Short mmCIF file of C-alpha atoms in Angstrom, two decimals:
data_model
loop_
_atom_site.label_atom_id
_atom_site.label_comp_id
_atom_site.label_asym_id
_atom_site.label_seq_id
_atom_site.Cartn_x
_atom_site.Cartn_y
_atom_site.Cartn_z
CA UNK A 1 7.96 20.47 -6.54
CA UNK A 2 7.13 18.01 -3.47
CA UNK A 3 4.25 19.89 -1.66
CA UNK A 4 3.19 18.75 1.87
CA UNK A 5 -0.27 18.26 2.78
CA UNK A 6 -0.55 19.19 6.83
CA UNK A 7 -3.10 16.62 8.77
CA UNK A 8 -6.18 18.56 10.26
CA UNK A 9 -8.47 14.90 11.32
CA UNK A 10 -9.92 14.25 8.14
CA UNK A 11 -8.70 10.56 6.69
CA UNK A 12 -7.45 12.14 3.32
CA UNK A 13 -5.29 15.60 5.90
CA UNK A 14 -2.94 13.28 7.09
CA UNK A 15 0.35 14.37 6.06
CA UNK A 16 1.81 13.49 2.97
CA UNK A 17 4.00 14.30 0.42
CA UNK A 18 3.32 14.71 -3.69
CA UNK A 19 5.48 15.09 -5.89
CA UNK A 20 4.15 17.48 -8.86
CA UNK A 21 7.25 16.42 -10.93
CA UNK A 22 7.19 13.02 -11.09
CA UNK A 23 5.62 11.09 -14.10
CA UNK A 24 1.88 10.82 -14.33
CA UNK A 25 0.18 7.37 -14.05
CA UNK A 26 -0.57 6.17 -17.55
CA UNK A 27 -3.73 7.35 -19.01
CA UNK A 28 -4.51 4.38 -20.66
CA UNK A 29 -3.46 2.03 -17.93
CA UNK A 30 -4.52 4.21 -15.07
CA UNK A 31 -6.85 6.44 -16.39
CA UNK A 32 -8.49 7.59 -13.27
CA UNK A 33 -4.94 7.91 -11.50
CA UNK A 34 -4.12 9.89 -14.39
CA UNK A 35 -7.17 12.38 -13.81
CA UNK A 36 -6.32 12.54 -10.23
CA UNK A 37 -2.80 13.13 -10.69
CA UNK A 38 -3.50 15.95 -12.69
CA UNK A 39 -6.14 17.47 -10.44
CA UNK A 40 -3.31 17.16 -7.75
CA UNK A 41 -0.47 18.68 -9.93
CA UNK A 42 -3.11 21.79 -10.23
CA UNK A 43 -3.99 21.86 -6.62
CA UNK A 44 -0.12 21.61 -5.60
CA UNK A 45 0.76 25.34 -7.45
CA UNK A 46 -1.75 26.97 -4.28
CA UNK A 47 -1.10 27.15 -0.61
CA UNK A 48 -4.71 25.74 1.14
CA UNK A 49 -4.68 28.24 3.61
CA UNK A 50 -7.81 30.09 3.13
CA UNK A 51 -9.11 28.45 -0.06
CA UNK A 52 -11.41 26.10 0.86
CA UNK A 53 -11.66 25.66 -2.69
CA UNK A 54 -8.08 24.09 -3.44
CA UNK A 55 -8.67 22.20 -0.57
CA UNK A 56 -11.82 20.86 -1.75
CA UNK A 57 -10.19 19.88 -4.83
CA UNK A 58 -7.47 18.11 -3.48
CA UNK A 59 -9.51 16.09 -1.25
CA UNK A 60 -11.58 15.00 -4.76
CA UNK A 61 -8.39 13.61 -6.49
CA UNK A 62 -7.34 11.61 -3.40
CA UNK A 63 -10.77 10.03 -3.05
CA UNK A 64 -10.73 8.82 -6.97
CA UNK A 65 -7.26 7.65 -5.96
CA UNK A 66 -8.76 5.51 -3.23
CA UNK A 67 -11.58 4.42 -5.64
CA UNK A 68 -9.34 3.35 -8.21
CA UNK A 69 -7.09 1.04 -6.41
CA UNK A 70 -10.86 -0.41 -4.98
CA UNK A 71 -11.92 -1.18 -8.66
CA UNK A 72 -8.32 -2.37 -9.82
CA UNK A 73 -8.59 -4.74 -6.88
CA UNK A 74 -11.92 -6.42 -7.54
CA UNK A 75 -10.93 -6.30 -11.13
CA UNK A 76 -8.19 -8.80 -10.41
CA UNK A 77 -10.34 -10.58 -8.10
CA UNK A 78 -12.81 -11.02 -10.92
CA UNK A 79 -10.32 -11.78 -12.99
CA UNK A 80 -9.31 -15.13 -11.80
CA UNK A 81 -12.57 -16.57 -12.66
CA UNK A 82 -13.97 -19.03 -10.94
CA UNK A 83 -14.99 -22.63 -10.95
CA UNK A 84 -17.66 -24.79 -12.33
CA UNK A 85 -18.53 -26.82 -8.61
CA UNK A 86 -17.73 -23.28 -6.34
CA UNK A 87 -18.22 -19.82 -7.91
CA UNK A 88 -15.85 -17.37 -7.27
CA UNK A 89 -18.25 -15.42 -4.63
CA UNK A 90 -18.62 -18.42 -2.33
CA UNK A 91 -14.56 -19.87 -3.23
CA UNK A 92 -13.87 -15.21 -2.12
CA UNK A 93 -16.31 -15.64 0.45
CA UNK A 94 -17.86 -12.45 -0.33
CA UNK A 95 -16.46 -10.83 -2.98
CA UNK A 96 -18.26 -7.41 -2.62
CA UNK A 97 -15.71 -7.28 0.48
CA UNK A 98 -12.36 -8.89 -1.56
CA UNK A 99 -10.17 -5.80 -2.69
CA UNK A 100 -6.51 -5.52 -3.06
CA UNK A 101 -4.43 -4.96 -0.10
CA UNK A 102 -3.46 -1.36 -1.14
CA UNK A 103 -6.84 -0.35 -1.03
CA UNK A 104 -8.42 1.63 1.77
CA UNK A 105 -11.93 0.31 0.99
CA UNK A 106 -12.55 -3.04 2.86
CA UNK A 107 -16.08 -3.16 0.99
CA UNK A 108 -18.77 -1.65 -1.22
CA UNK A 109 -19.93 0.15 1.16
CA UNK A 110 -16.83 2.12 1.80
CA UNK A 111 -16.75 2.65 -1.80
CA UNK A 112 -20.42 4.21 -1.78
CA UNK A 113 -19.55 6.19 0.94
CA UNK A 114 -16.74 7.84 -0.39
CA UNK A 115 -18.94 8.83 -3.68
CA UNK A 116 -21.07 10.83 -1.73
CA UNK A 117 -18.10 12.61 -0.06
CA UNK A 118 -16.70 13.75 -3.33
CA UNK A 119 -20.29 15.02 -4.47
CA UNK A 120 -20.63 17.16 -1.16
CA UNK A 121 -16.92 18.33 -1.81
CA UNK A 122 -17.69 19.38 -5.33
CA UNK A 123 -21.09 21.30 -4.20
CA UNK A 124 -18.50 23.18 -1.82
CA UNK A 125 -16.43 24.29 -4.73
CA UNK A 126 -19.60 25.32 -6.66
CA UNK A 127 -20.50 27.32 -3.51
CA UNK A 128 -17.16 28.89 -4.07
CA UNK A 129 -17.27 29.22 -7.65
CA UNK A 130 -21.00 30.86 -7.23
CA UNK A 131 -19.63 33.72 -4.96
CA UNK A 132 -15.98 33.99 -6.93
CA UNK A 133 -18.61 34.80 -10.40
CA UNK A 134 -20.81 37.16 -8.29
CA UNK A 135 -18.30 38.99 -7.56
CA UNK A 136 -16.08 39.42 -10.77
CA UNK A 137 -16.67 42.66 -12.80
CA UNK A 138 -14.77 40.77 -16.06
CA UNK A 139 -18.05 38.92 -17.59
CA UNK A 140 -15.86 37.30 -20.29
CA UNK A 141 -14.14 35.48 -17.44
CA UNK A 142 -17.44 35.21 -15.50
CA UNK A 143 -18.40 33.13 -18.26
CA UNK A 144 -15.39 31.28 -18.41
CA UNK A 145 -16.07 30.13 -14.63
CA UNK A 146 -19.49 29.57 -15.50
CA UNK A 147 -18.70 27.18 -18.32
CA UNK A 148 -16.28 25.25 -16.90
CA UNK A 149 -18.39 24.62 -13.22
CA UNK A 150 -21.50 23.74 -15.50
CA UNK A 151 -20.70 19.95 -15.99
CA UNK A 152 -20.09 19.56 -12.38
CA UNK A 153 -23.87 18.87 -11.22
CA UNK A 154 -24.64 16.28 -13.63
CA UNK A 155 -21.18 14.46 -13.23
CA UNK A 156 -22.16 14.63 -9.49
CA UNK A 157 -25.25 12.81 -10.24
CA UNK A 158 -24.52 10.26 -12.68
CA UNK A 159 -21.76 9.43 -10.01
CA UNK A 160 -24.05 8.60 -7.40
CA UNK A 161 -25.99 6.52 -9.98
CA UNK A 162 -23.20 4.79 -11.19
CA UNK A 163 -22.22 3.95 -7.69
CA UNK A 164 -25.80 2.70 -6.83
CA UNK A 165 -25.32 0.31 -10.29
CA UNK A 166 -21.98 -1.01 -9.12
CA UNK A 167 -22.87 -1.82 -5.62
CA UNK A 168 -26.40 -3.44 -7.16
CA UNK A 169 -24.28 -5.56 -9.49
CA UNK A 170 -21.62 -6.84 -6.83
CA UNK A 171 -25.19 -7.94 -4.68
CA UNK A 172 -26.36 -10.05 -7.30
CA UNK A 173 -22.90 -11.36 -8.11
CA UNK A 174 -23.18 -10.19 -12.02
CA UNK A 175 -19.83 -9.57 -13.18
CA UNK A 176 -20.89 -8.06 -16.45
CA UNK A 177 -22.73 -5.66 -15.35
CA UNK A 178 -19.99 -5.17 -12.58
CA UNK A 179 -17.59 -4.19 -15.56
CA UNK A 180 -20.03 -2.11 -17.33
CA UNK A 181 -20.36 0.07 -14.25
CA UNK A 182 -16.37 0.60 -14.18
CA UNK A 183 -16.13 1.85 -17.74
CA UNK A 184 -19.04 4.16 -16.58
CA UNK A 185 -17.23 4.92 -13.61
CA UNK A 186 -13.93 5.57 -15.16
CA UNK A 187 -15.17 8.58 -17.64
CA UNK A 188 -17.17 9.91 -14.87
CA UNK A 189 -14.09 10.41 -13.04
CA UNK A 190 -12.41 11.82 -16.04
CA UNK A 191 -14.95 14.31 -16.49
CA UNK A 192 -15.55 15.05 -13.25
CA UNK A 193 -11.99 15.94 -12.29
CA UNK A 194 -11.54 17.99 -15.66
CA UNK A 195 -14.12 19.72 -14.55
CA UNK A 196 -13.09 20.87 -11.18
CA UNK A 197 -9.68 21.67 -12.48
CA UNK A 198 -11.12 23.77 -14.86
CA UNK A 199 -13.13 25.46 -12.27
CA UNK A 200 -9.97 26.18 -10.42
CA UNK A 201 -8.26 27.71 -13.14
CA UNK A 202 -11.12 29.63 -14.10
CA UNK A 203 -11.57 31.05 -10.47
CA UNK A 204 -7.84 32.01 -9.73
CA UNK A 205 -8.48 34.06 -13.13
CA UNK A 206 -11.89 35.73 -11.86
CA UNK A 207 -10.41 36.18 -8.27
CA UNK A 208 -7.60 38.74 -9.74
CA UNK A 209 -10.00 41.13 -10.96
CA UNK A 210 -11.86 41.09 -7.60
CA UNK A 211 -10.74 43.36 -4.90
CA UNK A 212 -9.85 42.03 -1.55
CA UNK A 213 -13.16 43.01 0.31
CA UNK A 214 -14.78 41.04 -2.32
CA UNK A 215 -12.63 38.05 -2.36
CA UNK A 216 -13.37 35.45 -0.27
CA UNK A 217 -10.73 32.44 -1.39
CA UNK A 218 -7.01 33.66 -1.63
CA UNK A 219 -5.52 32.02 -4.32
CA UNK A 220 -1.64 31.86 -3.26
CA UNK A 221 0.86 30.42 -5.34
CA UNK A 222 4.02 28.37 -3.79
#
């Protein structure tokens, strides 16, 4: 199904179309597109209207998207090497600002920025979460929810770590570490993403046994 996202002002609510059908980015190849993609495919089966939740979600996999095309960008960059009489910072200019011309980052700083957005966008679906498992009678699925939202703070952390790492490693010009910090990166994003899809899953579940005076997210499917 192609689902239609409806612009509200935010940078990642202008309209657009996903396709939940078409073929997911390659997990070895793409692994964070991959993640994202399937965070998307689970976001695209609920109407956002009153789930603040979903959208919350879907505003996480777009931001990795964004992130990912960053990284693959200075990846080729660094890629090209440099030479012995002008290193590749000073032949790039600066090449904590060189990305590929399908990102939407123009620098690091754009990249930093956008970690903390996804960390306050996954506190929002714990907030969610935290009221959804309040309110459930069903404990088995209370634990479910529970369980699945648990790795969410720590992710969120080691994130904002990991972006503090990258950033620090692009100032000094240290490729290595530079590299190191993407592999970190990447199965943070993995995880991170599993995570909140799990959470979704696991709150559509709880919200069915909650009555609608209870309920405060609406979990409609197309």
């Amino acid at each position: 199904a192609v689902v239609s996202t409806q612009s509200t002002g935010d940078s990642d609510d202008e309209e657009e179309e996903f396709d939940a059908n078409a073929p997911a980015p390659d997990p070895v190849e793409a692994p964070i597109e991959h993640a994202a993609f399937k965070l998307r495919q689970e976001t695209a089966k609920y109407h956002e209207e009153d789930n603040g939740m979903i959208t919350a979600a879907r505003k996480i996999a777009q931001k990795f998207q964004q992130m990912a095309k960053y990284t693959k960008g200075r990846r080729e960059i660094l890629e090209l090497g440099s030479t012995d009489d002008e290193p590749l910072y000073m032949a790039r200019g600066s090449i904590c600002s060189v990305t590929s011309e399908k990102s939407e980052f123009s620098s690091m700083t754009d990249m930093i920025t956008t970690c903390k957005e996804i960390i306050a966008l996954t506190k929002q679906i714990q907030k969610h979460a935290d009221l959804i498992s309040k309110n459930c009678p069903d404990k088995r699925l209370v634990m479910s929810l529970s369980n699945s939202m648990e790795p969410m703070g720590m992710l969120s952390q080691q994130l904002n770590i990991i972006a503090s790492v990258k950033a620090a490693a692009c100032g000094k010009y240290d490729e290595s570490a530079e590299v190191e910090a993407d592999e970190m990166l990447t199965i943070n994003a993995q995880n991170l993403m599993k995570s909140v899809r799990d959470t979704v899953r696991a709150s559509e579940s709880c919200s069915v046994k909650i009555d609608s005076a209870g309920n405060n997210l609406k979990f409609k499917r197309r």
